Amino acid sequence: MRFKQLMEESKERKQSNIVLALDAVPSTTNNLLSASLKILRKVHPYICAVKLNRQLLLPLGLQRGIRGIIEESHRLDLPVIMDCKINDIGYTNRVIAENYFDAGFDAVTANPFVGWEDGLKPVFEEAKRRNRGVILLVYMSHKASREGYGQIVYDEHGKKKPQYVIFAEKALSWGADGAVVGGTYPEKIREVYEILRDEVPIYSPGIGTQGGDIKTAISAGAEYVIIGRAITLSENPEAAAKKFRDASQTP
Ligand code: XMP
């Protein structure tokens, strides 16, 4: 099953569009794995997928702790995304993707800045071969996003456009399984949604701690919302996840 469909089914089954960013919780550095699994087991009824990044990968290791989190997520019927923002030459990118897919990740994130030929093409090929997903960065959630993703540049045909519009067009033409647009910029979600429509779902991080509002992001066109600290650092992660899930469902 294609990753896009896997996510749709998970969303439907869990009645949730929340992707948990399971990042390192600072007070638990001595028992990162068990603390992360504990949060996952508490919030799993309210989420449709798990997203990891190097915050856990570096201390836990791909061959050891991370596999435990992937296996537990799969046991709970949750797809797992590696937010690795692949960004190198094609040969290296393929090896990076192979490693993550071998470890069991269902999708990876990648940076379209490196382009297609000898850039992200091998990653898409590897993902397609294994029925895994590639999610492209289109407009990031942090404050300085416009310095890169918001630049006005010339596209390959010499037409002036914002960088993120070109990236959204690439997400469509490359057949990406998702596009990341910061939930902190609902106007950008709206604009990108006009390009992607239902072809490429929008994933919006930046909800809660970074200031993004879940309802605003969804009504602007976000299909999935990525939430980390507002759940993981909450005194009651389960209640926080449930609150976001409920908010995502009410108009
Ligand atoms: P918080 O704690 O701010 O965590 O809810 C957000 C999570 O999402 C990641 N993140 C991004 N990933 N594009 C991405 O691919 C983005 O624009 C972006 N903004 C945040 C972040 O690493 C954390 O895991």
mmCIF file of N, CA and C in Angstrom, residues 102-225:
data_model
loop_
_atom_site.group_PDB
_atom_site.id
_atom_site.type_symbol
_atom_site.label_atom_id
_atom_site.label_comp_id
_atom_site.label_asym_id
_atom_site.label_seq_id
_atom_site.Cartn_x
_atom_site.Cartn_y
_atom_site.Cartn_z
ATOM 1 N N ASP A 102 15.247 0.498 5.625
ATOM 2 C CA ASP A 102 15.636 -0.806 6.204
ATOM 3 C C ASP A 102 15.276 -0.868 7.687
ATOM 4 N N ALA A 103 15.415 0.250 8.364
ATOM 5 C CA ALA A 103 15.120 0.274 9.808
ATOM 6 C C ALA A 103 13.614 0.190 10.073
ATOM 7 N N GLY A 104 12.807 0.400 9.025
ATOM 8 C CA GLY A 104 11.363 0.240 9.197
ATOM 9 C C GLY A 104 10.551 1.527 9.052
ATOM 10 N N PHE A 105 11.208 2.645 8.780
ATOM 11 C CA PHE A 105 10.437 3.888 8.607
ATOM 12 C C PHE A 105 9.543 3.787 7.367
ATOM 13 N N ASP A 106 8.369 4.358 7.478
ATOM 14 C CA ASP A 106 7.405 4.304 6.375
ATOM 15 C C ASP A 106 7.580 5.474 5.407
ATOM 16 N N ALA A 107 8.217 6.538 5.871
ATOM 17 C CA ALA A 107 8.427 7.704 5.004
ATOM 18 C C ALA A 107 9.601 8.513 5.532
ATOM 19 N N VAL A 108 10.169 9.313 4.628
ATOM 20 C CA VAL A 108 11.242 10.236 5.022
ATOM 21 C C VAL A 108 10.869 11.638 4.545
ATOM 22 N N THR A 109 11.420 12.656 5.198
ATOM 23 C CA THR A 109 11.263 14.016 4.679
ATOM 24 C C THR A 109 12.522 14.359 3.882
ATOM 25 N N ALA A 110 12.363 15.246 2.896
ATOM 26 C CA ALA A 110 13.492 15.604 2.034
ATOM 27 C C ALA A 110 13.383 17.067 1.632
ATOM 28 N N ASN A 111 14.532 17.632 1.306
ATOM 29 C CA ASN A 111 14.592 19.054 0.977
ATOM 30 C C ASN A 111 14.711 19.261 -0.536
ATOM 31 N N PRO A 112 13.692 19.843 -1.161
ATOM 32 C CA PRO A 112 13.713 19.973 -2.624
ATOM 33 C C PRO A 112 14.783 20.921 -3.152
ATOM 34 N N PHE A 113 15.466 21.640 -2.257
ATOM 35 C CA PHE A 113 16.543 22.539 -2.694
ATOM 36 C C PHE A 113 17.579 21.815 -3.548
ATOM 37 N N VAL A 114 17.771 20.495 -3.292
ATOM 38 C CA VAL A 114 18.821 19.789 -4.031
ATOM 39 C C VAL A 114 18.385 19.368 -5.428
ATOM 40 N N GLY A 115 17.116 19.546 -5.765
ATOM 41 C CA GLY A 115 16.662 19.244 -7.124
ATOM 42 C C GLY A 115 16.458 17.754 -7.378
ATOM 43 N N TRP A 116 16.210 17.423 -8.648
ATOM 44 C CA TRP A 116 15.781 16.074 -9.034
ATOM 45 C C TRP A 116 16.946 15.191 -9.486
ATOM 46 N N GLU A 117 17.545 15.508 -10.662
ATOM 47 C CA GLU A 117 18.614 14.648 -11.200
ATOM 48 C C GLU A 117 19.795 14.634 -10.238
ATOM 49 N N ASP A 118 20.194 13.443 -9.849
ATOM 50 C CA ASP A 118 21.316 13.290 -8.921
ATOM 51 C C ASP A 118 21.079 14.032 -7.594
ATOM 52 N N GLY A 119 19.800 14.292 -7.328
ATOM 53 C CA GLY A 119 19.432 14.935 -6.062
ATOM 54 C C GLY A 119 18.445 14.036 -5.338
ATOM 55 N N LEU A 120 17.145 14.312 -5.522
ATOM 56 C CA LEU A 120 16.136 13.510 -4.814
ATOM 57 C C LEU A 120 15.559 12.365 -5.649
ATOM 58 N N LYS A 121 15.890 12.331 -6.949
ATOM 59 C CA LYS A 121 15.349 11.241 -7.786
ATOM 60 C C LYS A 121 15.626 9.852 -7.174
ATOM 61 N N PRO A 122 16.875 9.573 -6.748
ATOM 62 C CA PRO A 122 17.128 8.239 -6.164
ATOM 63 C C PRO A 122 16.286 7.954 -4.918
ATOM 64 N N VAL A 123 15.955 9.002 -4.171
ATOM 65 C CA VAL A 123 15.142 8.807 -2.955
ATOM 66 C C VAL A 123 13.720 8.421 -3.350
ATOM 67 N N PHE A 124 13.180 9.098 -4.345
ATOM 68 C CA PHE A 124 11.831 8.765 -4.818
ATOM 69 C C PHE A 124 11.817 7.355 -5.417
ATOM 70 N N GLU A 125 12.886 7.000 -6.140
ATOM 71 C CA GLU A 125 12.951 5.655 -6.752
ATOM 72 C C GLU A 125 12.945 4.583 -5.657
ATOM 73 N N GLU A 126 13.762 4.803 -4.640
ATOM 74 C CA GLU A 126 13.893 3.834 -3.551
ATOM 75 C C GLU A 126 12.558 3.716 -2.800
ATOM 76 N N ALA A 127 11.914 4.863 -2.578
ATOM 77 C CA ALA A 127 10.631 4.858 -1.863
ATOM 78 C C ALA A 127 9.577 4.113 -2.679
ATOM 79 N N LYS A 128 9.559 4.379 -3.982
ATOM 80 C CA LYS A 128 8.550 3.743 -4.850
ATOM 81 C C LYS A 128 8.744 2.226 -4.869
ATOM 82 N N ARG A 129 10.006 1.813 -4.976
ATOM 83 C CA ARG A 129 10.330 0.386 -5.034
ATOM 84 C C ARG A 129 9.823 -0.353 -3.810
ATOM 85 N N ARG A 130 9.791 0.355 -2.663
ATOM 86 C CA ARG A 130 9.421 -0.300 -1.406
ATOM 87 C C ARG A 130 8.051 0.119 -0.886
ATOM 88 N N ASN A 131 7.329 0.919 -1.698
ATOM 89 C CA ASN A 131 6.033 1.432 -1.241
ATOM 90 C C ASN A 131 6.152 2.300 0.008
ATOM 91 N N ARG A 132 7.192 3.095 0.069
ATOM 92 C CA ARG A 132 7.352 4.025 1.189
ATOM 93 C C ARG A 132 7.109 5.447 0.671
ATOM 94 N N GLY A 133 7.143 6.409 1.598
ATOM 95 C CA GLY A 133 6.775 7.764 1.216
ATOM 96 C C GLY A 133 7.922 8.758 1.259
ATOM 97 N N VAL A 134 7.754 9.837 0.481
ATOM 98 C CA VAL A 134 8.678 10.979 0.549
ATOM 99 C C VAL A 134 7.837 12.245 0.740
ATOM 100 N N ILE A 135 8.156 12.952 1.803
ATOM 101 C CA ILE A 135 7.436 14.185 2.119
ATOM 102 C C ILE A 135 8.417 15.351 1.929
ATOM 103 N N LEU A 136 8.020 16.326 1.103
ATOM 104 C CA LEU A 136 8.941 17.424 0.784
ATOM 105 C C LEU A 136 8.702 18.658 1.633
ATOM 106 N N LEU A 137 9.786 19.334 1.993
ATOM 107 C CA LEU A 137 9.642 20.624 2.680
ATOM 108 C C LEU A 137 9.210 21.655 1.644
ATOM 109 N N VAL A 138 8.199 22.413 1.960
ATOM 110 C CA VAL A 138 7.765 23.465 1.050
ATOM 111 C C VAL A 138 7.916 24.846 1.719
ATOM 112 N N TYR A 139 7.452 24.948 2.941
ATOM 113 C CA TYR A 139 7.650 26.206 3.695
ATOM 114 C C TYR A 139 7.726 25.836 5.165
ATOM 115 N N MET A 140 8.897 26.046 5.766
ATOM 116 C CA MET A 140 9.083 25.555 7.141
ATOM 117 C C MET A 140 8.360 26.444 8.162
ATOM 118 N N SER A 141 8.277 25.927 9.383
ATOM 119 C CA SER A 141 7.429 26.570 10.394
ATOM 120 C C SER A 141 8.137 27.644 11.214
ATOM 121 N N HIS A 142 9.464 27.665 11.157
ATOM 122 C CA HIS A 142 10.197 28.559 12.075
ATOM 123 C C HIS A 142 10.211 30.008 11.587
ATOM 124 N N LYS A 143 10.721 30.879 12.456
ATOM 125 C CA LYS A 143 10.623 32.323 12.187
ATOM 126 C C LYS A 143 11.367 32.760 10.932
ATOM 127 N N ALA A 144 12.539 32.193 10.686
ATOM 128 C CA ALA A 144 13.365 32.651 9.552
ATOM 129 C C ALA A 144 13.008 31.962 8.239
ATOM 130 N N SER A 145 11.908 31.243 8.201
ATOM 131 C CA SER A 145 11.562 30.450 7.018
ATOM 132 C C SER A 145 11.613 31.279 5.727
ATOM 133 N N ARG A 146 11.148 32.517 5.813
ATOM 134 C CA ARG A 146 11.061 33.305 4.580
ATOM 135 C C ARG A 146 12.435 33.625 3.994
ATOM 136 N N GLU A 147 13.486 33.579 4.816
ATOM 137 C CA GLU A 147 14.837 33.864 4.303
ATOM 138 C C GLU A 147 15.252 32.844 3.253
ATOM 139 N N GLY A 148 14.756 31.648 3.342
ATOM 140 C CA GLY A 148 15.060 30.620 2.331
ATOM 141 C C GLY A 148 13.841 30.321 1.482
ATOM 142 N N TYR A 149 12.817 29.761 2.125
ATOM 143 C CA TYR A 149 11.636 29.287 1.392
ATOM 144 C C TYR A 149 10.796 30.429 0.812
ATOM 145 N N GLY A 150 10.966 31.636 1.371
ATOM 146 C CA GLY A 150 10.148 32.767 0.914
ATOM 147 C C GLY A 150 10.841 33.645 -0.109
ATOM 148 N N GLN A 151 12.052 33.283 -0.500
ATOM 149 C CA GLN A 151 12.766 34.127 -1.469
ATOM 150 C C GLN A 151 12.051 34.149 -2.810
ATOM 151 N N ILE A 152 12.153 35.299 -3.488
ATOM 152 C CA ILE A 152 11.625 35.363 -4.850
ATOM 153 C C ILE A 152 12.777 34.969 -5.781
ATOM 154 N N VAL A 153 12.525 33.930 -6.558
ATOM 155 C CA VAL A 153 13.598 33.405 -7.415
ATOM 156 C C VAL A 153 13.068 33.177 -8.836
ATOM 157 N N TYR A 154 13.949 32.860 -9.752
ATOM 158 C CA TYR A 154 13.536 32.508 -11.110
ATOM 159 C C TYR A 154 13.402 30.994 -11.205
ATOM 160 N N ASP A 155 12.298 30.521 -11.744
ATOM 161 C CA ASP A 155 12.166 29.066 -11.904
ATOM 162 C C ASP A 155 12.973 28.604 -13.132
ATOM 163 N N GLU A 156 12.900 27.304 -13.446
ATOM 164 C CA GLU A 156 13.718 26.773 -14.547
ATOM 165 C C GLU A 156 13.395 27.407 -15.894
ATOM 166 N N HIS A 157 12.183 28.008 -16.004
ATOM 167 C CA HIS A 157 11.789 28.627 -17.273
ATOM 168 C C HIS A 157 11.996 30.137 -17.242
ATOM 169 N N GLY A 158 12.662 30.625 -16.219
ATOM 170 C CA GLY A 158 12.974 32.054 -16.134
ATOM 171 C C GLY A 158 11.837 32.900 -15.575
ATOM 172 N N LYS A 159 10.843 32.255 -14.967
ATOM 173 C CA LYS A 159 9.711 32.989 -14.414
ATOM 174 C C LYS A 159 9.938 33.273 -12.925
ATOM 175 N N LYS A 160 9.657 34.541 -12.524
ATOM 176 C CA LYS A 160 9.871 34.913 -11.120
ATOM 177 C C LYS A 160 8.757 34.366 -10.235
ATOM 178 N N LYS A 161 9.149 33.660 -9.173
ATOM 179 C CA LYS A 161 8.144 33.067 -8.278
ATOM 180 C C LYS A 161 8.723 32.965 -6.874
ATOM 181 N N PRO A 162 7.857 32.896 -5.844
ATOM 182 C CA PRO A 162 8.398 32.562 -4.521
ATOM 183 C C PRO A 162 8.923 31.125 -4.529
ATOM 184 N N GLN A 163 10.011 30.931 -3.788
ATOM 185 C CA GLN A 163 10.639 29.607 -3.731
ATOM 186 C C GLN A 163 9.643 28.512 -3.339
ATOM 187 N N TYR A 164 8.771 28.816 -2.362
ATOM 188 C CA TYR A 164 7.864 27.764 -1.874
ATOM 189 C C TYR A 164 6.832 27.378 -2.935
ATOM 190 N N VAL A 165 6.498 28.303 -3.822
ATOM 191 C CA VAL A 165 5.549 27.965 -4.901
ATOM 192 C C VAL A 165 6.213 26.971 -5.853
ATOM 193 N N ILE A 166 7.477 27.230 -6.145
ATOM 194 C CA ILE A 166 8.229 26.294 -7.008
ATOM 195 C C ILE A 166 8.318 24.925 -6.332
ATOM 196 N N PHE A 167 8.555 24.919 -5.019
ATOM 197 C CA PHE A 167 8.652 23.638 -4.306
ATOM 198 C C PHE A 167 7.300 22.918 -4.279
ATOM 199 N N ALA A 168 6.232 23.661 -4.146
ATOM 200 C CA ALA A 168 4.903 23.039 -4.175
ATOM 201 C C ALA A 168 4.658 22.420 -5.555
ATOM 202 N N GLU A 169 5.062 23.130 -6.597
ATOM 203 C CA GLU A 169 4.901 22.588 -7.959
ATOM 204 C C GLU A 169 5.741 21.313 -8.134
ATOM 205 N N LYS A 170 6.915 21.312 -7.526
ATOM 206 C CA LYS A 170 7.771 20.115 -7.617
ATOM 207 C C LYS A 170 7.127 18.943 -6.846
ATOM 208 N N ALA A 171 6.537 19.252 -5.709
ATOM 209 C CA ALA A 171 5.873 18.189 -4.928
ATOM 210 C C ALA A 171 4.822 17.499 -5.793
ATOM 211 N N LEU A 172 4.153 18.297 -6.599
ATOM 212 C CA LEU A 172 3.113 17.766 -7.482
ATOM 213 C C LEU A 172 3.741 16.965 -8.634
ATOM 214 N N SER A 173 4.714 17.569 -9.304
ATOM 215 C CA SER A 173 5.251 16.898 -10.490
ATOM 216 C C SER A 173 6.138 15.698 -10.129
ATOM 217 N N TRP A 174 6.759 15.701 -8.963
ATOM 218 C CA TRP A 174 7.589 14.560 -8.574
ATOM 219 C C TRP A 174 6.760 13.441 -7.919
ATOM 220 N N GLY A 175 5.503 13.713 -7.674
ATOM 221 C CA GLY A 175 4.651 12.691 -7.046
ATOM 222 C C GLY A 175 4.957 12.483 -5.578
ATOM 223 N N ALA A 176 5.203 13.568 -4.846
ATOM 224 C CA ALA A 176 5.487 13.453 -3.406
ATOM 225 C C ALA A 176 4.248 12.950 -2.664
ATOM 226 N N ASP A 177 4.496 12.331 -1.515
ATOM 227 C CA ASP A 177 3.392 11.808 -0.693
ATOM 228 C C ASP A 177 2.920 12.822 0.333
ATOM 229 N N GLY A 178 3.596 13.950 0.403
ATOM 230 C CA GLY A 178 3.193 14.989 1.337
ATOM 231 C C GLY A 178 4.056 16.216 1.130
ATOM 232 N N ALA A 179 3.568 17.352 1.637
ATOM 233 C CA ALA A 179 4.320 18.605 1.562
ATOM 234 C C ALA A 179 4.227 19.262 2.926
ATOM 235 N N VAL A 180 5.366 19.698 3.445
ATOM 236 C CA VAL A 180 5.362 20.342 4.764
ATOM 237 C C VAL A 180 5.212 21.853 4.594
ATOM 238 N N VAL A 181 4.174 22.385 5.217
ATOM 239 C CA VAL A 181 3.994 23.846 5.258
ATOM 240 C C VAL A 181 3.703 24.207 6.709
ATOM 241 N N GLY A 182 4.474 25.122 7.265
ATOM 242 C CA GLY A 182 4.347 25.465 8.682
ATOM 243 C C GLY A 182 2.940 25.906 9.071
ATOM 244 N N GLY A 183 2.476 25.338 10.172
ATOM 245 C CA GLY A 183 1.167 25.728 10.701
ATOM 246 C C GLY A 183 1.196 27.139 11.254
ATOM 247 N N THR A 184 2.381 27.690 11.319
ATOM 248 C CA THR A 184 2.563 29.072 11.775
ATOM 249 C C THR A 184 2.279 30.065 10.649
ATOM 250 N N TYR A 185 2.069 29.558 9.437
ATOM 251 C CA TYR A 185 1.823 30.435 8.280
ATOM 252 C C TYR A 185 0.579 29.966 7.527
ATOM 253 N N PRO A 186 -0.612 30.200 8.112
ATOM 254 C CA PRO A 186 -1.830 29.695 7.458
ATOM 255 C C PRO A 186 -2.034 30.259 6.056
ATOM 256 N N GLU A 187 -1.556 31.480 5.825
ATOM 257 C CA GLU A 187 -1.728 32.054 4.473
ATOM 258 C C GLU A 187 -0.897 31.270 3.456
ATOM 259 N N LYS A 188 0.236 30.720 3.898
ATOM 260 C CA LYS A 188 1.069 29.913 2.989
ATOM 261 C C LYS A 188 0.393 28.552 2.771
ATOM 262 N N ILE A 189 -0.222 28.026 3.824
ATOM 263 C CA ILE A 189 -0.941 26.742 3.662
ATOM 264 C C ILE A 189 -2.019 26.926 2.593
ATOM 265 N N ARG A 190 -2.748 28.032 2.712
ATOM 266 C CA ARG A 190 -3.848 28.300 1.766
ATOM 267 C C ARG A 190 -3.322 28.361 0.335
ATOM 268 N N GLU A 191 -2.250 29.106 0.164
ATOM 269 C CA GLU A 191 -1.664 29.302 -1.169
ATOM 270 C C GLU A 191 -1.150 27.962 -1.742
ATOM 271 N N VAL A 192 -0.485 27.184 -0.892
ATOM 272 C CA VAL A 192 0.063 25.901 -1.356
ATOM 273 C C VAL A 192 -1.081 24.921 -1.633
ATOM 274 N N TYR A 193 -2.118 24.984 -0.808
ATOM 275 C CA TYR A 193 -3.261 24.090 -1.019
ATOM 276 C C TYR A 193 -3.899 24.339 -2.399
ATOM 277 N N GLU A 194 -3.919 25.598 -2.827
ATOM 278 C CA GLU A 194 -4.469 25.928 -4.150
ATOM 279 C C GLU A 194 -3.700 25.211 -5.260
ATOM 280 N N ILE A 195 -2.415 24.971 -5.021
ATOM 281 C CA ILE A 195 -1.587 24.276 -6.027
ATOM 282 C C ILE A 195 -1.747 22.754 -5.910
ATOM 283 N N LEU A 196 -1.757 22.269 -4.653
ATOM 284 C CA LEU A 196 -1.712 20.808 -4.445
ATOM 285 C C LEU A 196 -3.081 20.139 -4.405
ATOM 286 N N ARG A 197 -4.075 20.924 -3.982
ATOM 287 C CA ARG A 197 -5.434 20.360 -3.815
ATOM 288 C C ARG A 197 -5.379 19.001 -3.112
ATOM 289 N N ASP A 198 -6.098 18.000 -3.631
ATOM 290 C CA ASP A 198 -6.107 16.708 -2.928
ATOM 291 C C ASP A 198 -5.029 15.739 -3.411
ATOM 292 N N GLU A 199 -4.171 16.246 -4.316
ATOM 293 C CA GLU A 199 -3.123 15.367 -4.869
ATOM 294 C C GLU A 199 -2.019 15.084 -3.856
ATOM 295 N N VAL A 200 -1.566 16.139 -3.176
ATOM 296 C CA VAL A 200 -0.457 15.992 -2.214
ATOM 297 C C VAL A 200 -0.903 16.593 -0.879
ATOM 298 N N PRO A 201 -1.065 15.757 0.150
ATOM 299 C CA PRO A 201 -1.531 16.270 1.446
ATOM 300 C C PRO A 201 -0.500 17.164 2.135
ATOM 301 N N ILE A 202 -1.011 18.177 2.805
ATOM 302 C CA ILE A 202 -0.133 19.113 3.520
ATOM 303 C C ILE A 202 0.018 18.659 4.968
ATOM 304 N N TYR A 203 1.267 18.612 5.430
ATOM 305 C CA TYR A 203 1.609 18.315 6.819
ATOM 306 C C TYR A 203 2.051 19.631 7.451
ATOM 307 N N SER A 204 1.401 19.997 8.561
ATOM 308 C CA SER A 204 1.738 21.283 9.197
ATOM 309 C C SER A 204 2.312 21.114 10.592
ATOM 310 N N PRO A 205 3.631 21.375 10.737
ATOM 311 C CA PRO A 205 4.221 21.430 12.074
ATOM 312 C C PRO A 205 4.105 22.857 12.616
ATOM 313 N N GLY A 206 4.479 23.029 13.875
ATOM 314 C CA GLY A 206 4.474 24.388 14.437
ATOM 315 C C GLY A 206 3.220 24.707 15.211
ATOM 316 N N ILE A 207 2.390 23.690 15.453
ATOM 317 C CA ILE A 207 1.139 23.892 16.199
ATOM 318 C C ILE A 207 1.464 23.913 17.704
ATOM 319 N N GLY A 208 0.877 24.846 18.415
ATOM 320 C CA GLY A 208 1.086 24.896 19.874
ATOM 321 C C GLY A 208 2.316 25.707 20.242
ATOM 322 N N THR A 209 3.396 25.018 20.583
ATOM 323 C CA THR A 209 4.589 25.700 21.122
ATOM 324 C C THR A 209 5.128 26.793 20.188
ATOM 325 N N GLN A 210 5.131 26.537 18.888
ATOM 326 C CA GLN A 210 5.650 27.553 17.955
ATOM 327 C C GLN A 210 4.603 28.617 17.610
ATOM 328 N N GLY A 211 3.398 28.457 18.112
ATOM 329 C CA GLY A 211 2.378 29.504 17.942
ATOM 330 C C GLY A 211 1.276 29.201 16.943
ATOM 331 N N GLY A 212 1.390 28.105 16.178
ATOM 332 C CA GLY A 212 0.354 27.786 15.195
ATOM 333 C C GLY A 212 -0.924 27.283 15.861
ATOM 334 N N ASP A 213 -2.051 27.588 15.230
ATOM 335 C CA ASP A 213 -3.351 27.179 15.778
ATOM 336 C C ASP A 213 -3.898 26.026 14.936
ATOM 337 N N ILE A 214 -4.306 24.972 15.619
ATOM 338 C CA ILE A 214 -4.694 23.751 14.913
ATOM 339 C C ILE A 214 -5.897 23.957 13.983
ATOM 340 N N LYS A 215 -6.918 24.642 14.484
ATOM 341 C CA LYS A 215 -8.129 24.815 13.657
ATOM 342 C C LYS A 215 -7.834 25.696 12.440
ATOM 343 N N THR A 216 -7.048 26.747 12.660
ATOM 344 C CA THR A 216 -6.722 27.658 11.552
ATOM 345 C C THR A 216 -5.935 26.913 10.478
ATOM 346 N N ALA A 217 -4.963 26.087 10.932
ATOM 347 C CA ALA A 217 -4.144 25.350 9.955
ATOM 348 C C ALA A 217 -5.013 24.387 9.152
ATOM 349 N N ILE A 218 -5.914 23.699 9.829
ATOM 350 C CA ILE A 218 -6.757 22.717 9.131
ATOM 351 C C ILE A 218 -7.714 23.425 8.172
ATOM 352 N N SER A 219 -8.295 24.524 8.638
ATOM 353 C CA SER A 219 -9.249 25.181 7.733
ATOM 354 C C SER A 219 -8.527 25.831 6.551
ATOM 355 N N ALA A 220 -7.230 26.093 6.705
ATOM 356 C CA ALA A 220 -6.468 26.641 5.570
ATOM 357 C C ALA A 220 -6.103 25.556 4.558
ATOM 358 N N GLY A 221 -6.166 24.282 4.973
ATOM 359 C CA GLY A 221 -5.880 23.205 4.008
ATOM 360 C C GLY A 221 -4.938 22.127 4.507
ATOM 361 N N ALA A 222 -4.493 22.221 5.774
ATOM 362 C CA ALA A 222 -3.605 21.172 6.291
ATOM 363 C C ALA A 222 -4.396 19.875 6.467
ATOM 364 N N GLU A 223 -3.814 18.784 5.960
ATOM 365 C CA GLU A 223 -4.470 17.468 6.081
ATOM 366 C C GLU A 223 -4.044 16.797 7.383
ATOM 367 N N TYR A 224 -2.774 17.016 7.745
ATOM 368 C CA TYR A 224 -2.220 16.454 8.981
ATOM 369 C C TYR A 224 -1.512 17.560 9.751
ATOM 370 N N VAL A 225 -1.587 17.500 11.080
ATOM 371 C CA VAL A 225 -0.841 18.469 11.901
ATOM 372 C C VAL A 225 0.209 17.708 12.709
#
